[in-house]
mmCIF file of C-alpha atoms in Angstrom:
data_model
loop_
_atom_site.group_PDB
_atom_site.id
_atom_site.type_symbol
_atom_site.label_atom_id
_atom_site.label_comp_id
_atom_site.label_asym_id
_atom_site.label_seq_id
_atom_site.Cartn_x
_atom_site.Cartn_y
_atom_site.Cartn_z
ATOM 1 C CA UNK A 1 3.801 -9.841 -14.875
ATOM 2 C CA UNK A 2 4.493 -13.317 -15.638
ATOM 3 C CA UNK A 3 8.105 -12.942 -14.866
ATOM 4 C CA UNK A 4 7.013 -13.407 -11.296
ATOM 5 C CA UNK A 5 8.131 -16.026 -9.836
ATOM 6 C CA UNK A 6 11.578 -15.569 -10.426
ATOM 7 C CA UNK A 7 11.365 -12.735 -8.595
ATOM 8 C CA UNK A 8 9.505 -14.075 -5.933
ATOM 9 C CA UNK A 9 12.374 -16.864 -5.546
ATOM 10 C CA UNK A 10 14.652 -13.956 -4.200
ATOM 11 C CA UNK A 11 13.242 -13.128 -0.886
ATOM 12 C CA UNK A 12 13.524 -16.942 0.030
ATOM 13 C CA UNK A 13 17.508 -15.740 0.694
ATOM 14 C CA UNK A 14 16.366 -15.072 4.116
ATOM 15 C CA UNK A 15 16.460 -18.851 4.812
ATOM 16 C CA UNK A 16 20.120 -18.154 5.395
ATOM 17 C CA UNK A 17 19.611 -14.404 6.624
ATOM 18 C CA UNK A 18 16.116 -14.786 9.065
ATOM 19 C CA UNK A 19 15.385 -11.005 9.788
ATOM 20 C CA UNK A 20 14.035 -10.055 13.153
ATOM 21 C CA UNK A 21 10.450 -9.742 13.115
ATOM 22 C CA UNK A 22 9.517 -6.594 15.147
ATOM 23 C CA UNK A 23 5.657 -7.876 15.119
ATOM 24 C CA UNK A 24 6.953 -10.827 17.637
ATOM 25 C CA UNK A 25 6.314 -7.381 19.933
ATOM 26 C CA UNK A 26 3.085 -7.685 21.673
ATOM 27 C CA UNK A 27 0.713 -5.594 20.074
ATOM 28 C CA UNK A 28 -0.881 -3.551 22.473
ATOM 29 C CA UNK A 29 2.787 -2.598 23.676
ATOM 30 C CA UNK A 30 3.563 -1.960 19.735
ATOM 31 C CA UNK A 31 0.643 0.258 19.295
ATOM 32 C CA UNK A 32 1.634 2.155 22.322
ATOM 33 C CA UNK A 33 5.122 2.649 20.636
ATOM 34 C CA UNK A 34 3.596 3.848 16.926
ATOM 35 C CA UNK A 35 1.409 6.360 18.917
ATOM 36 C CA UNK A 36 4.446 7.947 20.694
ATOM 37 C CA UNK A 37 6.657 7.857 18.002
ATOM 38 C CA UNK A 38 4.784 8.308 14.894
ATOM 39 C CA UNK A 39 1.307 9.247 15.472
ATOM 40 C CA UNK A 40 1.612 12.236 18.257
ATOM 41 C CA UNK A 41 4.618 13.937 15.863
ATOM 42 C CA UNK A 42 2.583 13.652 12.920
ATOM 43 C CA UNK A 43 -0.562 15.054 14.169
ATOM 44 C CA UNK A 44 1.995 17.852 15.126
ATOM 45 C CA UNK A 45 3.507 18.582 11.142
ATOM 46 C CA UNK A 46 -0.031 18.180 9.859
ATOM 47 C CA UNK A 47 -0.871 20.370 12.402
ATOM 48 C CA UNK A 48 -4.223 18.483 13.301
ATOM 49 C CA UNK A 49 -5.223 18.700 9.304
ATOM 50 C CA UNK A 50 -6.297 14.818 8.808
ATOM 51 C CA UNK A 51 -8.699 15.582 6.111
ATOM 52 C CA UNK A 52 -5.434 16.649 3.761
ATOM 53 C CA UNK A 53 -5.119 12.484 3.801
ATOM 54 C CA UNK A 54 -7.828 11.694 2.271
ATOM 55 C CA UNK A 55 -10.779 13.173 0.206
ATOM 56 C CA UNK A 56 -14.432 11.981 -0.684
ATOM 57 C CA UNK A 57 -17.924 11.912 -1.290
ATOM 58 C CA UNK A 58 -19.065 14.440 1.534
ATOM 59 C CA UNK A 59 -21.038 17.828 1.163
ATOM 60 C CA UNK A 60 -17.753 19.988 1.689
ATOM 61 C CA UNK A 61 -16.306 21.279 -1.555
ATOM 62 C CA UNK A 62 -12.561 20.802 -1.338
ATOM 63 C CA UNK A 63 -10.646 21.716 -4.599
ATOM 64 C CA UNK A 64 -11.173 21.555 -8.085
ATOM 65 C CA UNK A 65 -8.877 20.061 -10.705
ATOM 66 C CA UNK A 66 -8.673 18.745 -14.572
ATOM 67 C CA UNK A 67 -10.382 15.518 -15.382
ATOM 68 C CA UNK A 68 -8.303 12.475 -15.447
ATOM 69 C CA UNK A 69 -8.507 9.131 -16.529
ATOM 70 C CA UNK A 70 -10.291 6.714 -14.222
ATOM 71 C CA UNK A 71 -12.037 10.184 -12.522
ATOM 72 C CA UNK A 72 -16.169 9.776 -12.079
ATOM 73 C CA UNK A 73 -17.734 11.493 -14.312
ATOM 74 C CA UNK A 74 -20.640 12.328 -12.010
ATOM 75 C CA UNK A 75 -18.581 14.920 -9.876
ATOM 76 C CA UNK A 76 -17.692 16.959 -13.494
ATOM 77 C CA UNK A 77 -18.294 20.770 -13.197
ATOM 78 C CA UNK A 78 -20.150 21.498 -15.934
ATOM 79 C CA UNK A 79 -20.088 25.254 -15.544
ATOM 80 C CA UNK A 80 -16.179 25.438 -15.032
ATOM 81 C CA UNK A 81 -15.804 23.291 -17.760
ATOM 82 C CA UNK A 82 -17.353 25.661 -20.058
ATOM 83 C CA UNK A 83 -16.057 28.821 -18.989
ATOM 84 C CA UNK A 84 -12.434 27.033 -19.083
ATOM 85 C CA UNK A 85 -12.908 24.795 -22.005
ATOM 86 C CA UNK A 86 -11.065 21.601 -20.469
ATOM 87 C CA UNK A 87 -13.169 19.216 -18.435
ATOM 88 C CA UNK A 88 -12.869 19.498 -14.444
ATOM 89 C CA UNK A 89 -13.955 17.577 -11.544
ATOM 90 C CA UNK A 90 -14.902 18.433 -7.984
ATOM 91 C CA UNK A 91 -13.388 17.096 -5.002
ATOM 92 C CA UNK A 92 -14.837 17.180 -1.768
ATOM 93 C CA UNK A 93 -13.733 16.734 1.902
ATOM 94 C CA UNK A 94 -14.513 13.369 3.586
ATOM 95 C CA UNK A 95 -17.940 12.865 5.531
ATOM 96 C CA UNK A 96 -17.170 12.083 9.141
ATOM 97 C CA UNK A 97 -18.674 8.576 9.017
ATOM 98 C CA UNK A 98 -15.713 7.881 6.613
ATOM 99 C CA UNK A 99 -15.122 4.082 6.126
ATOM 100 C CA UNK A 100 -11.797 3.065 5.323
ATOM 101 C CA UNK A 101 -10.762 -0.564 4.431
ATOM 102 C CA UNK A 102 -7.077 -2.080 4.802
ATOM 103 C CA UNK A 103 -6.618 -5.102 1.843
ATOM 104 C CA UNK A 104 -3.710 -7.024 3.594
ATOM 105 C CA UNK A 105 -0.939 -9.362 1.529
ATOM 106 C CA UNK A 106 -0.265 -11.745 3.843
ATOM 107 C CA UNK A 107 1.441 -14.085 1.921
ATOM 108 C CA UNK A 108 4.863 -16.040 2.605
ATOM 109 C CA UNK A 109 6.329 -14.014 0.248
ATOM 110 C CA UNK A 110 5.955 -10.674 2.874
ATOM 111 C CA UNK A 111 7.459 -12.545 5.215
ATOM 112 C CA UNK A 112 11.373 -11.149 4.512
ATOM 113 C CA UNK A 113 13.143 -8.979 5.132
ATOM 114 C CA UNK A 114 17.019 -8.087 4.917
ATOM 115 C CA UNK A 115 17.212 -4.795 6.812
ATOM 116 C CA UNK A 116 16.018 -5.840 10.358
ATOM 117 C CA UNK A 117 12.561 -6.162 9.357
ATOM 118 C CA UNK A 118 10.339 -7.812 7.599
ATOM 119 C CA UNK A 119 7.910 -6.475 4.792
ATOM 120 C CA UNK A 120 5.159 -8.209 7.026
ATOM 121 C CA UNK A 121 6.768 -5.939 10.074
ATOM 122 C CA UNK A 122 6.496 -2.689 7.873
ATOM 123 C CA UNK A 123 2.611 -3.556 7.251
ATOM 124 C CA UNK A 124 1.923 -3.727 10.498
ATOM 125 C CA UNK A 125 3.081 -0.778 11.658
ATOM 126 C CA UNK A 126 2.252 1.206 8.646
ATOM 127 C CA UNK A 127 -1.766 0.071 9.082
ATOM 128 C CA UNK A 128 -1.855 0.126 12.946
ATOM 129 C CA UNK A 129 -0.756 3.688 12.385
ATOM 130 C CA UNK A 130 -3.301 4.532 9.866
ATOM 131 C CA UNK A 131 -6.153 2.494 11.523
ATOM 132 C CA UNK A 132 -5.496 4.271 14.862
ATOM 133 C CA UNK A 133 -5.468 7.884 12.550
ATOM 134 C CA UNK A 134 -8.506 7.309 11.342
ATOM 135 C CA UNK A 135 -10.556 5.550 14.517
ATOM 136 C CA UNK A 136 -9.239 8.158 16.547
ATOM 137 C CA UNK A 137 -11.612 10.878 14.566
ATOM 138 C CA UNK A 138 -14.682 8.788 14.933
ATOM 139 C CA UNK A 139 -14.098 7.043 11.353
ATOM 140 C CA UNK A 140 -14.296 2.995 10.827
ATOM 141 C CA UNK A 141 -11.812 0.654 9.376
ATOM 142 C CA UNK A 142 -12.327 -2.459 8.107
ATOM 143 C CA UNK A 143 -9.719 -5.499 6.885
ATOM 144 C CA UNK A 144 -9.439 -8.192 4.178
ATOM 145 C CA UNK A 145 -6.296 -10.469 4.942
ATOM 146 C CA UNK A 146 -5.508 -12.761 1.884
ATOM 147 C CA UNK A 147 -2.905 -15.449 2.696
ATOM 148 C CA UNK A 148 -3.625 -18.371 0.563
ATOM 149 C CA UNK A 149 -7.079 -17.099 -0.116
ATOM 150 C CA UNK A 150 -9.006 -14.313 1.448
ATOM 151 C CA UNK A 151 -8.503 -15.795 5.141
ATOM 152 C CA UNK A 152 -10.688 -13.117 6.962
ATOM 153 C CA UNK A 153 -12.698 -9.901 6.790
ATOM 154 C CA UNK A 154 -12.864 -7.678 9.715
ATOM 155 C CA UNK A 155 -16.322 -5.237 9.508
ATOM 156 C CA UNK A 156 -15.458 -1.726 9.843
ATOM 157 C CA UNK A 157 -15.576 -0.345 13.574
ATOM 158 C CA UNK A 158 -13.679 2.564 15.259
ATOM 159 C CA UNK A 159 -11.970 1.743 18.063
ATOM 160 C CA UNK A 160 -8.463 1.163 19.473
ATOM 161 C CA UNK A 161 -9.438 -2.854 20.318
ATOM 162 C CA UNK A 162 -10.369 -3.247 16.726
ATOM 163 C CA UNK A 163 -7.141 -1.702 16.141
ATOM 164 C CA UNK A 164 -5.483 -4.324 18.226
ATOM 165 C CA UNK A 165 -7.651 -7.050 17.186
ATOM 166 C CA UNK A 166 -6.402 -6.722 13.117
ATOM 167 C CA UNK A 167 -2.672 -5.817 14.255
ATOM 168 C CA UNK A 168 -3.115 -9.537 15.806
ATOM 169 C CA UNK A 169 -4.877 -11.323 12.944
ATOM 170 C CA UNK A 170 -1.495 -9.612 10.823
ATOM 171 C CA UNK A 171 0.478 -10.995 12.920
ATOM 172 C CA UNK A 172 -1.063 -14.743 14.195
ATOM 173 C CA UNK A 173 1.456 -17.604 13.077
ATOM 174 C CA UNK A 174 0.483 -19.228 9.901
ATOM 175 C CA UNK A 175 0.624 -22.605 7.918
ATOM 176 C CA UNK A 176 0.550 -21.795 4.563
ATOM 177 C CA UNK A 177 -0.181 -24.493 1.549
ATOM 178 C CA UNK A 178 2.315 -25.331 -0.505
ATOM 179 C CA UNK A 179 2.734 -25.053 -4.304
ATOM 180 C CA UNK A 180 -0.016 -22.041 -3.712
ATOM 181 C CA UNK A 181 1.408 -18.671 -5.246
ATOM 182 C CA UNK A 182 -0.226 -15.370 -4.721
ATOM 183 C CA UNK A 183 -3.110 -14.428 -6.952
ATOM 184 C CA UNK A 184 -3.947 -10.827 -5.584
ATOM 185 C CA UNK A 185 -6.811 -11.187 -8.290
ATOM 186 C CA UNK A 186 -8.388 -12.971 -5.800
ATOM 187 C CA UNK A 187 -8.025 -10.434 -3.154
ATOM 188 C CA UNK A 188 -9.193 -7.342 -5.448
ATOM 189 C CA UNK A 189 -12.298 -9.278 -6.530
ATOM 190 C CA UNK A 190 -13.509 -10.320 -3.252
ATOM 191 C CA UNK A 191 -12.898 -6.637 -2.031
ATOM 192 C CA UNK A 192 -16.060 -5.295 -4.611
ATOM 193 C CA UNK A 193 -18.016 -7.793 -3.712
ATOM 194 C CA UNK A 194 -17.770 -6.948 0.056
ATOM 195 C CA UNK A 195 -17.770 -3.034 0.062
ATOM 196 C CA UNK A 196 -20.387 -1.669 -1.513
ATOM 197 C CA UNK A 197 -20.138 2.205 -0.022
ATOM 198 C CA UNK A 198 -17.510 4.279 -1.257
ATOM 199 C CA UNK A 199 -14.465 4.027 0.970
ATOM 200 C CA UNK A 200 -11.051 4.926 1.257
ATOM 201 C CA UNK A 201 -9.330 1.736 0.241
ATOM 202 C CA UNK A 202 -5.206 0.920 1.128
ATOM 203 C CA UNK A 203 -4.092 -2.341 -0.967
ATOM 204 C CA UNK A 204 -0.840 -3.131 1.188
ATOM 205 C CA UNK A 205 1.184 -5.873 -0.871
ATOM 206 C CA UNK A 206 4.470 -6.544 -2.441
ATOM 207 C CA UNK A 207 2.683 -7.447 -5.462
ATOM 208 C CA UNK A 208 4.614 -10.320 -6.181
ATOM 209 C CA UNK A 209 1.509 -12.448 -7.979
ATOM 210 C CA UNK A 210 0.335 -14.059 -10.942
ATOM 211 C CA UNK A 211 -1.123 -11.828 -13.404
ATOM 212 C CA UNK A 212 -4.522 -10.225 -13.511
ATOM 213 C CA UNK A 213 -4.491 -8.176 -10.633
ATOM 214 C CA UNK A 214 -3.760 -5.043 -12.821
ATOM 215 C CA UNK A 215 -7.343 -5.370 -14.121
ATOM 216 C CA UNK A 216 -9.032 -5.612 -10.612
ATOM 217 C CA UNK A 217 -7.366 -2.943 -9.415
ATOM 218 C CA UNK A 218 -8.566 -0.909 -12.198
ATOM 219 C CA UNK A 219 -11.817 -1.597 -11.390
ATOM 220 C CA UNK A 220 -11.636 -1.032 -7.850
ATOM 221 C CA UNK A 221 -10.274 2.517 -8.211
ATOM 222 C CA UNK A 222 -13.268 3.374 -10.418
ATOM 223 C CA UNK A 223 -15.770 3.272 -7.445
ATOM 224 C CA UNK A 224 -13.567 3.546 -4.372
ATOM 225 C CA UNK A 225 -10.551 6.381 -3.258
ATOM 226 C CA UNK A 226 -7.898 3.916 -3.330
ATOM 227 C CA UNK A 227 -3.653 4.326 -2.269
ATOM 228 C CA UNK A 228 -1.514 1.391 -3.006
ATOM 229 C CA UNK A 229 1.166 1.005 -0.449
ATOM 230 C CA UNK A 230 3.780 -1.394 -2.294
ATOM 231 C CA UNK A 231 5.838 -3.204 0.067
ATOM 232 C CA UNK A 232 9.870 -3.784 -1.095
ATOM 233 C CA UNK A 233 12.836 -4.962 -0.234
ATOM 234 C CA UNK A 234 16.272 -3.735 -1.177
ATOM 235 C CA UNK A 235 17.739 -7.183 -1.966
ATOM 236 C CA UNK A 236 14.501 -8.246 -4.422
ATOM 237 C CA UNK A 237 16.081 -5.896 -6.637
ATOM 238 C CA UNK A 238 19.870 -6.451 -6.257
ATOM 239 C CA UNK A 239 21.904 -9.414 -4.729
ATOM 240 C CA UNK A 240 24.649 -9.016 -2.361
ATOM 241 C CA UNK A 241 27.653 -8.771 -5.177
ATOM 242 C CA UNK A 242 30.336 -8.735 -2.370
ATOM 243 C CA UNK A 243 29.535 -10.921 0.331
ATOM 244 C CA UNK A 244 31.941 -13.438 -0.363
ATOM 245 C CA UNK A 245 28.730 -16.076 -0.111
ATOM 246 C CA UNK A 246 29.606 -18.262 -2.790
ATOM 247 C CA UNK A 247 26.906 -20.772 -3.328
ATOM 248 C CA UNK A 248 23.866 -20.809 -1.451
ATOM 249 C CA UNK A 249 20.894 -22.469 -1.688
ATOM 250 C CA UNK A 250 17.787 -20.274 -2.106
ATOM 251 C CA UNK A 251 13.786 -21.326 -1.536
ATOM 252 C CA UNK A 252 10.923 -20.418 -2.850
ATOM 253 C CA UNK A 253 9.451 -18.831 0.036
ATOM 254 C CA UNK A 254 5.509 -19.899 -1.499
ATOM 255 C CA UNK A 255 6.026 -23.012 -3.393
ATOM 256 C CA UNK A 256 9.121 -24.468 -1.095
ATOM 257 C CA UNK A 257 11.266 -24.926 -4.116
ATOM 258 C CA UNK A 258 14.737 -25.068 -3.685
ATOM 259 C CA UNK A 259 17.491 -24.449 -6.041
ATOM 260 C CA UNK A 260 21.633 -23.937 -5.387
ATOM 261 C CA UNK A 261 22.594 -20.309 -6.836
ATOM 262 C CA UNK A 262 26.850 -19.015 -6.897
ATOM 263 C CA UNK A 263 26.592 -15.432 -5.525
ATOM 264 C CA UNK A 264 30.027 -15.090 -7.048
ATOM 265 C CA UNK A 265 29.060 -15.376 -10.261
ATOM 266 C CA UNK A 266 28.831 -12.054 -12.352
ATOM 267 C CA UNK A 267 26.668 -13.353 -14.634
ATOM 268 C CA UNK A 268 24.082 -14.226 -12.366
ATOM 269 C CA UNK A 269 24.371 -11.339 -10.651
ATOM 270 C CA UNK A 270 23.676 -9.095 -13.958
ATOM 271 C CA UNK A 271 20.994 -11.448 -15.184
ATOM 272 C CA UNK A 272 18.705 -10.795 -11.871
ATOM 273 C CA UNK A 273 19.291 -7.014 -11.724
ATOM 274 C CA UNK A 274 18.122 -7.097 -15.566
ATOM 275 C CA UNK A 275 15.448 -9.263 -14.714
ATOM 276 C CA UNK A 276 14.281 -7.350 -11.472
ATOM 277 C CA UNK A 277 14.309 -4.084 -13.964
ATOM 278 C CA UNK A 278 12.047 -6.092 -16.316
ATOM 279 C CA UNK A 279 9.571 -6.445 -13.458
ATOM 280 C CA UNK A 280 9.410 -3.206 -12.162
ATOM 281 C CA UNK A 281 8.537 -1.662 -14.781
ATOM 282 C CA UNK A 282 5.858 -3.968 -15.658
ATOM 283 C CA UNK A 283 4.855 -3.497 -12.006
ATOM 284 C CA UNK A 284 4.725 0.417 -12.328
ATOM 285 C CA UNK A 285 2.724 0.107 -15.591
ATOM 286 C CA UNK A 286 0.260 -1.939 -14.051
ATOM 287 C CA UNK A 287 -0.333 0.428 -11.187
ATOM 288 C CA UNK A 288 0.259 3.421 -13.167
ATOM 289 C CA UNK A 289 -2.506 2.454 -14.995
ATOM 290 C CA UNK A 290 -5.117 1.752 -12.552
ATOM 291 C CA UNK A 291 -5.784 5.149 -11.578
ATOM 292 C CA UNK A 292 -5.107 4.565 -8.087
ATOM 293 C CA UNK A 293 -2.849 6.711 -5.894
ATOM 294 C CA UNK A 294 0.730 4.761 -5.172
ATOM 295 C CA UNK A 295 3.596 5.085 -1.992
ATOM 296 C CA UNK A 296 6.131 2.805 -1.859
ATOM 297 C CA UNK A 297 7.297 1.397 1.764
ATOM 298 C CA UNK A 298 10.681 -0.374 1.539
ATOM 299 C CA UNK A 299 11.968 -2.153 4.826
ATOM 300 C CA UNK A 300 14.182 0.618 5.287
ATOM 301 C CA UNK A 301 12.262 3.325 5.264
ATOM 302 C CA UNK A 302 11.439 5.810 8.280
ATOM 303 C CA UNK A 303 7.935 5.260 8.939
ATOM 304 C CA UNK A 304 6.868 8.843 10.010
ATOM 305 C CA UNK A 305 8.978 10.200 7.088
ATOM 306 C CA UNK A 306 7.021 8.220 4.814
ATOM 307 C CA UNK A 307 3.742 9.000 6.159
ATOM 308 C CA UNK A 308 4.900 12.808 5.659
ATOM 309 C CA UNK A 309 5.196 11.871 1.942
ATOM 310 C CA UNK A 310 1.840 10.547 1.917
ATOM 311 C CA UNK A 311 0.233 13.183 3.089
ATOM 312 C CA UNK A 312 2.282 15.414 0.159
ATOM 313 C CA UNK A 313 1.127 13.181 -2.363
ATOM 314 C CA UNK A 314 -2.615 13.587 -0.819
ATOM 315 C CA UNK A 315 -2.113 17.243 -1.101
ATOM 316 C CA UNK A 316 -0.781 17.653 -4.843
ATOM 317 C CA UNK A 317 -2.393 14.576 -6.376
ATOM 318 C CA UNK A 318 -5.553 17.069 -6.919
ATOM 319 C CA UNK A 319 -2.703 19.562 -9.010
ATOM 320 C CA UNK A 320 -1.375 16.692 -10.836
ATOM 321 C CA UNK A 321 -2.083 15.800 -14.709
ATOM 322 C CA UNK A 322 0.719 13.537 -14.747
ATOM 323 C CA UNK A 323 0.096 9.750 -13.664
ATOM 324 C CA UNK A 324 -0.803 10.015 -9.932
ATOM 325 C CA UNK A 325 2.788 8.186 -8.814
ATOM 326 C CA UNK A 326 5.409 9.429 -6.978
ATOM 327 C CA UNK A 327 8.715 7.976 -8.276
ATOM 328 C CA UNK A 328 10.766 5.715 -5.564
ATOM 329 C CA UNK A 329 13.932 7.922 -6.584
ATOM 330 C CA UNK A 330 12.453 10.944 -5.447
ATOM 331 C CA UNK A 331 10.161 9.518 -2.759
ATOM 332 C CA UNK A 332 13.469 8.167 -0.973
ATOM 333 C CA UNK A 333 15.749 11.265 -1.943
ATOM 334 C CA UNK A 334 14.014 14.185 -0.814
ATOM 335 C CA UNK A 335 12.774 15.411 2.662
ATOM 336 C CA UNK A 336 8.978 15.147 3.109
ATOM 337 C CA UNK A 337 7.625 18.873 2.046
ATOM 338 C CA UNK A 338 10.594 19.315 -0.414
ATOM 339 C CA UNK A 339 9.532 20.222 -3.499
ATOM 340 C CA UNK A 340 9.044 18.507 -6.087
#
């Protein structure tokens, strides 16, 4: 991942392309929107079956499946294991006193978008929806926000002003330092030393950071249920080929730095697609690796849609031996319950 920064140069296009930023919306009038439009028509498809979204430490056996990498070994069923001869692992369903914790990228470099939107915007929305899931059936939620450090830490509570209260400490204006970049290191290290129970854990970044938050994240997963939720933009991974922009002058959207660029210039052009290529796959080792479960929210995306997928990935990941990833091709090309 030390190919980073160039590709954290490319959002700072928006300085000649500033997106609208949905969170500008007062939040209470937001939330109000997400639970019309999102929340009430997913309870519907799931059919009031929450506990498919997450699984636990309770009492209530839920499934059992083959050990993987990264799985505790104190939840091994020793009897299954030696009647079937491959190791296996219990799952259970959630207790009700389930805490969940949001760890929240707040960096400049979330702050773009190029399809209405901002990556910040799709945060938002994507956690006030989740937080509001999960207070609504008596469960807490908790928040880390890291914007040039770990700015604050919410306790878990369960209720719709706590709700409100971190869907305004997402969205508060902020002066960022400069010549700071993003260490998420930071953020993933602070995280163990503040939860200590088990919890269901959503890291919501773009993951555009130095190195060494691969490790951390490692770590966390080994002690905590945790889903990545990797925030993207279509233009970090192509630039505009035929927008007749010529040159343009592109910042840094961390460090400030500045630099003149010719969009025209097919050379260029194949250079950062190669480069961008580079990254993500270093990026999907990294989290591929962890052991933690990964969904991928690009500032296009239907929110409800991508929810649905979510809750598919919940459902198999128990059933999978494979790397517990589903691909952005096939996230973004097939309907939520399609096969897979």
């Amino acid at each position: 991942m030390a190919q980073a920064p160039a590709l954290r140069a490319t959002p700072a296009a928006a300085a000649a392309q500033p997106a609208a930023q949905p969170a500008a919306q007062p939040v209470d009038a937001l939330l109000r929107q997400l639970e019309w439009t999102v929340i009430r028509p997913l309870d519907g498809l799931l059919q009031g079956d929450w506990r498919t979204l997450w699984r636990g430490a309770g009492i209530d056996l839920a499934d059992l499946r083959e050990y993987q990498h990264h799985d505790d070994v104190r939840h091994i069923d020793w009897n299954v294991t030696a009647r079937l001869g491959q190791p296996h692992v219990r799952q259970f369903h959630e207790d009700r006193d389930l805490n969940a914790w949001f760890l929240l990228d707040v960096s400049p470099s979330v702050d773009f978008g190029s399809a209405g939107t901002t990556k910040l915007g799709v945060s938002c929305a994507f956690v006030a929806v989740l937080a509001r899931i999960i207070t609504r059936h008596g469960n807490r939620v908790g928040a880390l926000l890291y914007g040039d450090g770990v700015d604050a830490v919410l306790p878990p509570r369960a209720s719709r002003l706590h709700v409100l209260e971190l869907m305004r400490r997402m969205t508060a204006p902020r002066v960022h330092a400069t010549q700071r970049t993003t260490a998420l290191g930071e953020l993933l290290r602070a995280a163990r030393g503040v939860i200590r129970r088990r919890s269901l854990i959503f890291v919501v970044s773009d993951f555009i950071s130095e190195p060494g938050w691969a490790d951390e994240l490692a770590r966390l997963a080994r002690r905590h249920d945790v889903v990545v939720v990797r925030l993207w933009d279509p233009l970090e991974k192509a630039l505009p080929a035929d927008a007749g922009l010529g040159f343009v002058t592109l910042q840094d959207a961390e460090t400030g730095e500045q630099f003149n660029v010719d969009l025209g210039d097919p050379g260029l052009l194949r250079r950062h697609a190669e480069l961008a290529a580079a990254q993500e796959a270093a990026l999907l080792d990294g989290l591929a690796g962890s052991g933690a479960d990964t969904l991928e929210l690009a500032t296009d995306d239907d929110l409800l849609l991508t929810l649905m997928r979510f809750a598919d990935l919940r459902r198999q990941r128990a059933r999978q031996r494979s790397p517990r990833r589903l691909p952005a091709a096939l996230a973004r090309a097939q309907p939520a319950g399609a096969g897979r």
